[in-house]
Amino acid sequence: MHIEEYLVSGKELSSIKRERNIPNTYINIPSSKIEEYEANGWQIDKKLKHSHKMQKKKPMDQIFKNQVWLTFCNLGFQQMNKDSDFILTCPSEPSWEQSIDVFAADEETALCIQCYSTEEINKKSNFIKEIHTIGEKKRTIITTLNKSFPNKKLKVKFIFATQNYNLSSQDRKALNSFDIEHFDEEILEYYSELSKHLGPASRYQLLGSLFENQKIEGIENITPAIKGAMGGHTYYSFSIEPEKLLKLGYVLHRNNANKNSMPAYQRIIKKNRLTQVQEFVNTGGFFPNSIVINIDTKSKGLRFDMSDLQEKNSVSKLGMLHLPKKYKSIYIIDGQHRLYGYSGSEYRTTNSVPVVAFLDLKKAEQVKLFMEINENQKAVSKNLRNTLNSDLLWSSSSFIDQRRALSLKIAQSLGEERDSSLYNRVIIGENSKTPQCCITIDTIKSAIDKSNFLTTFNKKNEIIVHGTFDKGTNDSTYDILFPFLLECFNYISRKSNQEWLKGESDTGILTINVGIYSIILIINDIVNHLLSLQKIAPVYDALEDFIDKVEYYLEPVVKYFNSLSSKDKVELRTSYGGNGKTKYWRKLQRAIALEKPDFEPLGYADYWENNQKKFNEESFKMIRDIETLLKQDFEEKLYSTYGENWFINGVPKNVYDSATKLAADKNYVNKDSEVQAWDCLHLINYRDIALFGSNWRDLFEKNYTKPGEEKLGGGKKAKTEWMQKLNGIRNQNFHEYSVTVEEHDFLLELKQWLLA
């Protein structure tokens, strides 16, 4: 039987597609066999006249194979295997055969895909046997396919598609040695989503990745162009049919599908925006601004046949440009929506789009150009900018920027590596936030920056403080710090798995921004403590030689998380802002210190001395008494100077207006009482009054200059700073805030001075 008899295309392809989309299997059985089928997992779908229609969910492996099949079908491959019993045979070797789970082909390419799924999340793989079987049969498979399609010169690629597997290093090495691609569920999801946005044009993105630098047959690659120079770079300006650029072009979307092409910098295509562009194009609309690209020639340059017609004094040159006829030879820096707006349009071959093409830009230069273009258009989000900066600043001449890139890279890796318990929990690039994926890159970066892990530098690249894990370069430091943090997080997730899985849902308090921030700081405290005891040397020791010592101090943190009451969880979950982060972190310090008395990090004792609210009641009474004094004394002094009109003439207009309005509002609500405007002043208003006009010199300087500050520079504003500080303490929420020792001493000083 010929191979094409096992394949479907056209209308038949659409029919099979509908069938594979159905998650259940259906059969009709006699009513007498219902119990027998129900015992085997079947359920009644519909009662018929003489029988029953039964349904059963398809097995997981079958569902996954169908998902993979549908993904490649939606990518625009014209021929696919009809069913799962697709077996390739070799006429010259009767005993030879190879089953293929998913087969996809177009006019130029053929893909052979093997599918493996497991219900165990993140299961470590062992596919050595399967990989070697395919690897050793590759040549025969390719020969057989080319004989089966004599009118095509197929490029053949082999893919291992997996679901829930964490590929082992041995498997990765084996796949690489046989030139077999690995697609996990994230990569498959990327292409599935891309096909929803782009339709068949999404296939070009896939082919660019699979057949990078391989020749594209039958494409016209010569175009009239102008050659020029800009910013120290060679560039070409030309127009080209969108269909050609779609084949040659590649968009570096920030996702796992492009891991090997990092740094990737493009936002994922937005479907709504693309639909608008497509509608605009199909109604005759056009874009006069140029698509910006980079042509990657591997430093070989491009052939440019200069025209005989040239302007002598012009820097620019006219000629015919020979574009490379290779997949993934052109990177779209700006204009992906404009370009993909032509996919599926009747204008994709009859229109042309203007292009500015740079030559052999380094990836970092592409990222920088992308960011500069978008700075003046649609702003690059902070999270995407952080994602890009981890690549852009990695080799910066500034050591400050280098370490910034390092902390960003670690944050990304914690969210992207399957071995990490924070896998898919960190918002990377422009990925959407979910209750589980809710931790920002900036949160992790800020915590690492606040820690002592990395060396700090001044602007002259001079070392200020050596980092506890810093080995001098980004690469060598990453190689020890990332695995260390990964192990620490994995330890906590194993020991507090129920709380770890919640994220922001169900009052989760662990895998949220403030929780992850505080955990990094507590890990830093533990490292500093062990260093002070000379028990570890992270820069020199192997991770396995000291991780248990760190986990010894992390154990009380785990116990703390596992024993929290609902009230405690609410308090931690609502720890907002800088003070909230500090409170959360200090509580983790206390959890360790209560079990390990030798653990006393820098600032720990002072914090709890200042945060036990033991000064609150006395402090509030002192503030109330001082405020009462100011109200009475200021009124007497103003009345003695300004007479009956003291309130209008003696206070600034803004104070007068706000107090009068507040009094009017209160009187309107409560008509049985008469509130005076003077009763509606805020504490800070007394300073405003003291500074108004000549009031300070004439009325207040003598009595309200603190003893010892008579000759203080800065005039009346400096001498009334104590009022500003008093107002700051007064405005705190005394139910939440704890008056510090320093603030309490300050209030005692004011009391002894003003109320003695």
PDB file of C-alpha atoms in Angstrom, residues 615-632 681-684 686 722-734 737-740 742-752 754-755:
ATOM      1  CA  PHE A 615       5.346  52.888  73.471  1.00  0.00           C
ATOM      2  CA  ASN A 616       2.125  53.412  71.521  1.00  0.00           C
ATOM      3  CA  GLU A 617      -0.305  54.304  74.303  1.00  0.00           C
ATOM      4  CA  GLU A 618       2.036  56.738  76.068  1.00  0.00           C
ATOM      5  CA  SER A 619       3.105  58.287  72.750  1.00  0.00           C
ATOM      6  CA  PHE A 620      -0.485  58.854  71.625  1.00  0.00           C
ATOM      7  CA  LYS A 621      -1.263  60.648  74.908  1.00  0.00           C
ATOM      8  CA  MET A 622       1.810  62.886  74.534  1.00  0.00           C
ATOM      9  CA  ILE A 623       0.852  63.804  70.950  1.00  0.00           C
ATOM     10  CA  ARG A 624      -2.727  64.583  72.038  1.00  0.00           C
ATOM     11  CA  ASP A 625      -1.505  66.824  74.879  1.00  0.00           C
ATOM     12  CA  ILE A 626       0.961  68.676  72.589  1.00  0.00           C
ATOM     13  CA  GLU A 627      -1.775  69.173  69.973  1.00  0.00           C
ATOM     14  CA  THR A 628      -4.121  70.594  72.639  1.00  0.00           C
ATOM     15  CA  LEU A 629      -1.395  73.032  73.767  1.00  0.00           C
ATOM     16  CA  LEU A 630      -0.755  74.192  70.179  1.00  0.00           C
ATOM     17  CA  LYS A 631      -4.445  74.769  69.542  1.00  0.00           C
ATOM     18  CA  GLN A 632      -4.940  76.900  72.653  1.00  0.00           C
ATOM     19  CA  LEU A 681      -7.176  72.109  61.737  1.00  0.00           C
ATOM     20  CA  HIS A 682      -4.721  69.276  61.137  1.00  0.00           C
ATOM     21  CA  LEU A 683      -1.545  69.120  63.218  1.00  0.00           C
ATOM     22  CA  ILE A 684       0.647  70.161  60.283  1.00  0.00           C
ATOM     23  CA  TYR A 686       0.105  74.821  62.964  1.00  0.00           C
ATOM     24  CA  TRP A 722      10.162  69.161  64.606  1.00  0.00           C
ATOM     25  CA  MET A 723       6.505  69.920  63.798  1.00  0.00           C
ATOM     26  CA  GLN A 724       6.863  68.029  60.513  1.00  0.00           C
ATOM     27  CA  LYS A 725       8.312  65.008  62.328  1.00  0.00           C
ATOM     28  CA  LEU A 726       5.604  65.194  65.008  1.00  0.00           C
ATOM     29  CA  ASN A 727       2.943  65.237  62.301  1.00  0.00           C
ATOM     30  CA  GLY A 728       4.503  62.169  60.643  1.00  0.00           C
ATOM     31  CA  ILE A 729       4.197  60.149  63.852  1.00  0.00           C
ATOM     32  CA  ARG A 730       0.675  61.528  64.453  1.00  0.00           C
ATOM     33  CA  ASN A 731      -0.503  60.305  61.042  1.00  0.00           C
ATOM     34  CA  GLN A 732       0.454  56.671  61.631  1.00  0.00           C
ATOM     35  CA  ASN A 733      -2.264  54.089  62.172  1.00  0.00           C
ATOM     36  CA  PHE A 734      -1.617  53.214  65.814  1.00  0.00           C
ATOM     37  CA  TYR A 737       2.137  50.970  63.601  1.00  0.00           C
ATOM     38  CA  SER A 738       4.644  50.549  66.410  1.00  0.00           C
ATOM     39  CA  VAL A 739       6.283  53.704  67.730  1.00  0.00           C
ATOM     40  CA  THR A 740      10.057  53.241  67.723  1.00  0.00           C
ATOM     41  CA  GLU A 742      13.833  56.913  68.762  1.00  0.00           C
ATOM     42  CA  GLU A 743      10.356  58.351  68.117  1.00  0.00           C
ATOM     43  CA  HIS A 744       9.334  57.812  71.737  1.00  0.00           C
ATOM     44  CA  ASP A 745      12.475  59.617  72.948  1.00  0.00           C
ATOM     45  CA  PHE A 746      11.683  62.473  70.555  1.00  0.00           C
ATOM     46  CA  LEU A 747       8.156  62.805  71.976  1.00  0.00           C
ATOM     47  CA  LEU A 748       9.492  62.751  75.551  1.00  0.00           C
ATOM     48  CA  GLU A 749      11.860  65.571  74.614  1.00  0.00           C
ATOM     49  CA  LEU A 750       8.954  67.648  73.233  1.00  0.00           C
ATOM     50  CA  LYS A 751       6.848  66.935  76.315  1.00  0.00           C
ATOM     51  CA  GLN A 752       9.575  68.057  78.709  1.00  0.00           C
ATOM     52  CA  LEU A 754       6.540  72.237  75.831  1.00  0.00           C
ATOM     53  CA  LEU A 755       4.434  70.764  78.634  1.00  0.00           C
TER      54      LEU A 755
END
